[in-house]
Amino acid sequence: MMNSTVSKFAFIFIPMIGIYTFLRIFFLWANYDLFMDFSWTQFMGAFIDGLKFDLSAVFLISIPSIVLYLVHIFLESKLTETLVKWSFILVHSFFILCNLGDSLYFRFSGKRMNLETFDLSSDIAAQMGQFFVNFFYIPLLWFFLLGFFLFCFPSLRSGPKESYYKKFASVLLILVTTAIFARGGYQGRVLRPLHAYQGEIALAPLKLNSTFTIITSRYSESHSKLMMEREEIESVLTPVPLNHQIVDKSPQNVVILIVESLSSDQWYPVSGRKDILPFLNSLSEDSLIGTKHFANGRTSIAALPSILFGLPLIDRHWARSNYQTNCWRGLGTVLEEKGYQTQFFHGADKESMYFDGISATAGFKEHYHKAHVEDPAFFDGHWGIYDEPFLEFVGDKVSENSKPFISVIFTLSSHQPFSLPKKYQKKFAHIEDEFLRSLRYADHAIENFFEKIKNKPWFDQTLFIITGDHTYADLKEKYMNHGPGKYRVPLIVHHPKHKFQGQVGKVSHHADIYASVIDFLGLKEVAYPLISKSIWSDDPNSYAFFKDDQQYWFISEDSYLSMDPFGQVKQGVLNYDINSPSSLGEEALTVSAEKSKALSSVLAYYYRSLKEDNVYQWIPGRQGQCSFRQSHASVK
């Protein structure tokens, strides 16, 4: 039987399907705490559903090798045999490694790997060494699976002579089989990742495999939500006037401190925990705080545009977006027009996470990074400069400013692999979890930063906004690993002179920081995106908005709305108790027409304003044009 052409073809793919089943088991093992609420019966159903995605992925990436195999059927040479064998092995070895790595990366990204991941190839390559050391079992499993594939790979040497009639029949059968499996079956439409979201949505990542999501991911954003006219959108998303009044008219500085992986589960005002963030907890007592604040994404590269532009990019990250060349009026651009000095600080390489391009597009003229801190003793060996020495550098550099400034600071020490300077490894050794240890160090570094700058002449005239870029993916609390809980981060708004205190008292998200800065500075002529709302405004319709994998989420004061890829909307009670098992409360039997329309309006504004390139041009009487377009428009 093994001597027939079709049998040999089958025995190439049968072991590979076995490997993909193992990869799905490994994925479940690595992320079991994220799926532990499901029964084993549901797991079995997900594994069975996943077979069609495995078959499709395996056949799609094997098409070049299958073509070589069809050539080999007629030529039957040693050369074609070698080409067929090693083309299969090389292609599949790469995607097997992607699946193994994604089993761990999924905890950070919240979704299966896609083409966007490879935009960060330089960052990935730089961290590959420590990754293989810390997760040594990944390369071991990789070699084991490749060995298994090699062992099972059938000999392609000629058996009994076959007639050309049988060869043509074999070729036809192979082509038909490949076409059916590659497209995902006989159904009318070709299999896509969204088909995994039929049924229990939370099990979709388990049904999928990383190979399939990589090769089926696309570059262009969807405009499928452009379902409303502008007048209808404006009737729902009516901008509320910014009316915050500061006591004095002296020039005010702005410092936005974005702390790597700072999530609400370690912050005392939300969780009641005091040991990990003692300084930020203390600062919160003398600040305006947002306990119902949400990130707009799960990655650092998603956080920065949300904060600096007032609009999240939820379909594609910045480097992949088709809208990079749109009219973006970032906070740096707006404040430079008002005479501000604009600075961006991040202790990693200049090009890390595309922060250089994002900050420059947002109008930040100065970018300080790892190369500006020359002492090699301050390098963590992985990402960049430890937080404490880098924040000391920031304090010195900011103190050199001769005019009002906006400085955005992004920390990094609380990023995996959570390296600490030697003198702090013993000091914080009592904290068992390595992430929490690094977060405790970050808090200590921020405390030293404030201690360093508190007597500077500019300190009392500075608005400090502190938040996390995203939550940490490997949290033990079930609340932080499900639904909107995965996006909940602190918001601390501090001003040494004006003594803001209390709670924001409403839902907010990263995009609101943009309008809040404009509001605080009293820039009444500056436009802002409709979905960016000042925390000081009187708008009763506050909300948070984000996209979790293929689901849109709309968070209001007491409830959530979610929309799946098929347009089905669910509504339920939102649970803010972070010590409870889930952020999702009881699901409503009916969906509020008012809230459903609000979600539709947000989506319509989002996609329409991006497509029409008028994000900042929806508020009458406020400047929302880019300067180069103004000058062009005046020359007629």
GROMACS .gro file of C-alpha atoms in nm, residues 1 20-21 30 79 93 118 187 196 244 246 252 271 289 295 306 321 345 358 367 391 426 434 511 555 600 606:
model
   27
    1MET     CA    1   0.000   0.000   0.000
   20TYR     CA    2  -0.086   1.997   1.515
   21THR     CA    3  -0.306   1.808   1.760
   30ALA     CA    4   0.026   2.668   2.856
   79LEU     CA    5   1.685   1.554  -0.708
   93SER     CA    6   0.962   2.356   1.084
  118PHE     CA    7   0.658   3.995   1.226
  187GLN     CA    8  -1.893   2.488   0.232
  196ALA     CA    9  -1.382   2.975   1.480
  244HIS     CA   10  -1.221   7.253   3.318
  246ILE     CA   11  -0.745   7.584   3.646
  252GLN     CA   12   0.149   7.441   3.279
  271SER     CA   13  -0.764   4.568   4.476
  289ILE     CA   14  -0.789   5.859   4.020
  295ALA     CA   15  -0.660   5.036   2.807
  306SER     CA   16  -0.450   5.577   2.185
  321SER     CA   17  -0.201   5.044   0.941
  345PHE     CA   18   1.151   5.901   2.658
  358ILE     CA   19   0.472   5.694   1.643
  367HIS     CA   20   1.326   6.129   2.135
  391LEU     CA   21   1.420   5.800   3.517
  426LYS     CA   22   1.809   4.080   4.731
  434GLU     CA   23   0.920   3.767   3.927
  511ALA     CA   24  -0.811   5.772   2.437
  555ILE     CA   25  -1.812   4.951   2.835
  600SER     CA   26  -2.284   5.129   1.630
  606TYR     CA   27  -1.418   5.523   1.402
   0.00000   0.00000   0.00000
